[in-house]
PDB file of C-alpha atoms in Angstrom:
ATOM      1  CA  HIS A 141       0.045   0.058  -0.027  1.00  0.00           C
ATOM      2  CA  ARG A 142       1.536   3.204  -1.159  1.00  0.00           C
ATOM      3  CA  GLY A 143       5.071   1.652  -1.271  1.00  0.00           C
ATOM      4  CA  ARG A 144       4.789   0.180   2.253  1.00  0.00           C
ATOM      5  CA  LEU A 145       4.555  -3.404   3.351  1.00  0.00           C
ATOM      6  CA  ILE A 146       1.673  -4.231   5.580  1.00  0.00           C
ATOM      7  CA  ALA A 147       1.523  -7.581   7.216  1.00  0.00           C
ATOM      8  CA  ASN A 148      -0.621  -9.077   9.924  1.00  0.00           C
ATOM      9  CA  GLU A 149       1.512 -12.155  10.509  1.00  0.00           C
ATOM     10  CA  ILE A 150       4.961 -13.355   9.621  1.00  0.00           C
ATOM     11  CA  ALA A 151       5.259 -17.059  10.187  1.00  0.00           C
ATOM     12  CA  PRO A 152       8.668 -18.822   9.430  1.00  0.00           C
ATOM     13  CA  ARG A 153       7.029 -22.055   8.824  1.00  0.00           C
ATOM     14  CA  VAL A 154       4.514 -23.740   6.728  1.00  0.00           C
ATOM     15  CA  HIS A 155       1.008 -22.075   7.110  1.00  0.00           C
ATOM     16  CA  ASN A 156      -2.623 -23.212   6.737  1.00  0.00           C
ATOM     17  CA  SER A 157      -3.127 -20.621   3.951  1.00  0.00           C
ATOM     18  CA  GLY A 158      -0.647 -22.582   1.864  1.00  0.00           C
ATOM     19  CA  HIS A 159      -2.188 -26.015   2.129  1.00  0.00           C
ATOM     20  CA  TRP A 160      -3.436 -25.660  -1.505  1.00  0.00           C
ATOM     21  CA  THR A 161       0.217 -26.220  -2.532  1.00  0.00           C
ATOM     22  CA  ILE A 162       0.052 -29.955  -1.607  1.00  0.00           C
ATOM     23  CA  GLU A 163      -1.789 -30.648  -4.953  1.00  0.00           C
ATOM     24  CA  GLY A 164      -1.758 -27.121  -6.390  1.00  0.00           C
ATOM     25  CA  ALA A 165       1.910 -26.475  -6.932  1.00  0.00           C
ATOM     26  CA  VAL A 166       4.954 -28.274  -8.439  1.00  0.00           C
ATOM     27  CA  THR A 167       6.569 -28.230  -5.096  1.00  0.00           C
ATOM     28  CA  SER A 168       4.412 -27.916  -2.040  1.00  0.00           C
ATOM     29  CA  GLN A 169       5.192 -25.563   0.894  1.00  0.00           C
ATOM     30  CA  PHE A 170       5.967 -28.583   3.012  1.00  0.00           C
ATOM     31  CA  GLU A 171       8.599 -29.968   0.597  1.00  0.00           C
ATOM     32  CA  ASN A 172      10.105 -26.526   0.077  1.00  0.00           C
ATOM     33  CA  HIS A 173      10.327 -26.114   3.877  1.00  0.00           C
ATOM     34  CA  ILE A 174      12.250 -29.370   4.281  1.00  0.00           C
ATOM     35  CA  ARG A 175      14.488 -28.442   1.357  1.00  0.00           C
ATOM     36  CA  ALA A 176      15.155 -25.041   2.933  1.00  0.00           C
ATOM     37  CA  ILE A 177      16.155 -26.259   6.413  1.00  0.00           C
ATOM     38  CA  THR A 178      18.336 -28.965   4.924  1.00  0.00           C
ATOM     39  CA  GLY A 179      20.163 -26.783   2.494  1.00  0.00           C
ATOM     40  CA  LEU A 180      18.672 -28.302  -0.595  1.00  0.00           C
ATOM     41  CA  PRO A 181      17.662 -26.201  -3.644  1.00  0.00           C
ATOM     42  CA  LEU A 182      14.153 -24.991  -3.561  1.00  0.00           C
ATOM     43  CA  GLY A 183      11.585 -26.522  -5.920  1.00  0.00           C
ATOM     44  CA  SER A 184       9.506 -24.685  -8.311  1.00  0.00           C
ATOM     45  CA  THR A 185       6.372 -23.029  -6.811  1.00  0.00           C
ATOM     46  CA  GLN A 186       4.585 -22.798 -10.104  1.00  0.00           C
ATOM     47  CA  ALA A 187       0.857 -23.611  -9.933  1.00  0.00           C
ATOM     48  CA  ARG A 188      -0.379 -26.828 -11.511  1.00  0.00           C
ATOM     49  CA  GLY A 189      -3.561 -25.212 -12.535  1.00  0.00           C
ATOM     50  CA  HIS A 190      -6.238 -23.129 -10.795  1.00  0.00           C
ATOM     51  CA  SER A 191      -6.753 -24.045  -7.149  1.00  0.00           C
ATOM     52  CA  ALA A 192      -9.323 -23.405  -4.529  1.00  0.00           C
ATOM     53  CA  MET A 193      -9.130 -24.296  -0.852  1.00  0.00           C
ATOM     54  CA  ILE A 194     -12.065 -24.677   1.284  1.00  0.00           C
ATOM     55  CA  ASN A 195     -11.511 -25.052   5.137  1.00  0.00           C
ATOM     56  CA  LEU A 196     -13.770 -27.496   7.004  1.00  0.00           C
ATOM     57  CA  ILE A 197     -14.717 -26.241  10.419  1.00  0.00           C
ATOM     58  CA  GLY A 198     -16.807 -28.108  13.068  1.00  0.00           C
ATOM     59  CA  THR A 199     -17.959 -31.062  11.001  1.00  0.00           C
ATOM     60  CA  LEU A 200     -16.883 -32.961   7.942  1.00  0.00           C
ATOM     61  CA  PRO A 201     -19.104 -33.469   4.998  1.00  0.00           C
ATOM     62  CA  PRO A 202     -19.690 -36.972   3.595  1.00  0.00           C
ATOM     63  CA  ARG A 203     -16.506 -38.210   1.968  1.00  0.00           C
ATOM     64  CA  ALA A 204     -17.921 -40.272  -0.964  1.00  0.00           C
ATOM     65  CA  ASP A 205     -19.787 -37.328  -2.465  1.00  0.00           C
ATOM     66  CA  LEU A 206     -16.658 -35.209  -2.383  1.00  0.00           C
ATOM     67  CA  LEU A 207     -14.201 -37.645  -3.646  1.00  0.00           C
ATOM     68  CA  ALA A 208     -16.350 -38.640  -6.548  1.00  0.00           C
ATOM     69  CA  ARG A 209     -15.818 -35.070  -8.076  1.00  0.00           C
ATOM     70  CA  PRO A 210     -12.898 -34.711 -10.473  1.00  0.00           C
ATOM     71  CA  GLY A 211     -10.048 -32.551  -9.174  1.00  0.00           C
ATOM     72  CA  VAL A 212     -11.195 -32.659  -5.482  1.00  0.00           C
ATOM     73  CA  HIS A 213      -8.814 -33.677  -2.769  1.00  0.00           C
ATOM     74  CA  LEU A 214     -10.029 -34.104   0.767  1.00  0.00           C
ATOM     75  CA  HIS A 215      -7.690 -33.613   3.785  1.00  0.00           C
ATOM     76  CA  ASP A 216      -9.147 -35.058   7.061  1.00  0.00           C
ATOM     77  CA  TYR A 217      -6.941 -34.052   9.967  1.00  0.00           C
ATOM     78  CA  ARG A 218      -8.492 -36.839  12.183  1.00  0.00           C
ATOM     79  CA  LYS A 219      -9.359 -34.404  14.965  1.00  0.00           C
ATOM     80  CA  ASP A 220     -12.392 -34.791  17.209  1.00  0.00           C
ATOM     81  CA  PRO A 221     -15.154 -32.579  15.929  1.00  0.00           C
ATOM     82  CA  ARG A 222     -16.323 -29.547  17.869  1.00  0.00           C
ATOM     83  CA  PRO A 223     -17.710 -26.167  17.126  1.00  0.00           C
ATOM     84  CA  ASP A 224     -15.231 -23.712  15.356  1.00  0.00           C
ATOM     85  CA  ARG A 225     -12.367 -26.382  15.180  1.00  0.00           C
ATOM     86  CA  LYS A 226     -10.703 -26.785  11.824  1.00  0.00           C
ATOM     87  CA  LEU A 227     -11.033 -30.456  11.045  1.00  0.00           C
ATOM     88  CA  GLY A 228      -9.601 -30.553   7.429  1.00  0.00           C
ATOM     89  CA  HIS A 229      -9.683 -28.925   4.036  1.00  0.00           C
ATOM     90  CA  ILE A 230     -10.603 -29.597   0.504  1.00  0.00           C
ATOM     91  CA  THR A 231      -8.434 -28.537  -2.435  1.00  0.00           C
ATOM     92  CA  LEU A 232      -9.947 -28.253  -5.892  1.00  0.00           C
ATOM     93  CA  ILE A 233      -7.688 -28.172  -8.849  1.00  0.00           C
ATOM     94  CA  ALA A 234      -9.072 -27.166 -12.264  1.00  0.00           C
ATOM     95  CA  ASP A 235      -7.679 -26.273 -15.642  1.00  0.00           C
ATOM     96  CA  SER A 236      -9.283 -22.888 -15.675  1.00  0.00           C
ATOM     97  CA  ALA A 237     -10.347 -20.221 -13.414  1.00  0.00           C
ATOM     98  CA  ALA A 238     -14.005 -20.576 -14.509  1.00  0.00           C
ATOM     99  CA  ARG A 239     -14.030 -24.331 -13.893  1.00  0.00           C
ATOM    100  CA  ARG A 240     -12.416 -23.819 -10.573  1.00  0.00           C
ATOM    101  CA  ASP A 241     -14.942 -21.157  -9.502  1.00  0.00           C
ATOM    102  CA  SER A 242     -17.886 -23.278 -10.713  1.00  0.00           C
ATOM    103  CA  GLY A 243     -16.475 -26.425  -9.080  1.00  0.00           C
ATOM    104  CA  ALA A 244     -15.916 -24.572  -5.817  1.00  0.00           C
ATOM    105  CA  ARG A 245     -19.446 -23.119  -5.856  1.00  0.00           C
ATOM    106  CA  ALA A 246     -20.907 -26.692  -6.392  1.00  0.00           C
ATOM    107  CA  LEU A 247     -18.875 -27.995  -3.541  1.00  0.00           C
ATOM    108  CA  LEU A 248     -19.956 -25.140  -1.199  1.00  0.00           C
ATOM    109  CA  ARG A 249     -23.599 -25.957  -2.035  1.00  0.00           C
ATOM    110  CA  ARG A 250     -22.932 -29.585  -0.905  1.00  0.00           C
ATOM    111  CA  ILE A 251     -21.324 -28.507   2.437  1.00  0.00           C
ATOM    112  CA  ASP A 252     -23.210 -27.044   5.425  1.00  0.00           C
ATOM    113  CA  ARG A 253     -22.572 -23.307   5.829  1.00  0.00           C
ATOM    114  CA  GLU A 254     -21.158 -24.085   9.390  1.00  0.00           C
ATOM    115  CA  THR A 255     -18.661 -26.460   7.957  1.00  0.00           C
ATOM    116  CA  TRP A 256     -16.649 -24.027   5.782  1.00  0.00           C
ATOM    117  CA  VAL A 257     -15.117 -20.714   6.564  1.00  0.00           C
ATOM    118  CA  SER A 258     -12.814 -19.772   3.905  1.00  0.00           C
ATOM    119  CA  PHE A 259     -12.830 -19.960   0.140  1.00  0.00           C
ATOM    120  CA  ARG A 260      -9.554 -18.949  -1.626  1.00  0.00           C
TER     121      ARG A 260
END
């Protein structure tokens, strides 16, 4: 903003906002973190397509319906459900922004409003 850096957090570690890189980038944030701390060359962060990530909060939707959809990857953190707790996330990969957006909207219609918080 006007030549200034504005940040609300600096995290010298992998971060929840980058979980889309597991499927959505050539080298995930996790792999690049390990490469960095072990002195190995960093991998490409190039996107593999157009990604959306939906955080699953409080409850998990039925797996079979989600996993039957092309480009959908479900990450279940195996945590005990409770209100406002992040239990996992869904990553959707598509070959165009339009397909990503329509796919994400379709997923959101299948998920209870209380289950998702963020759509990136």
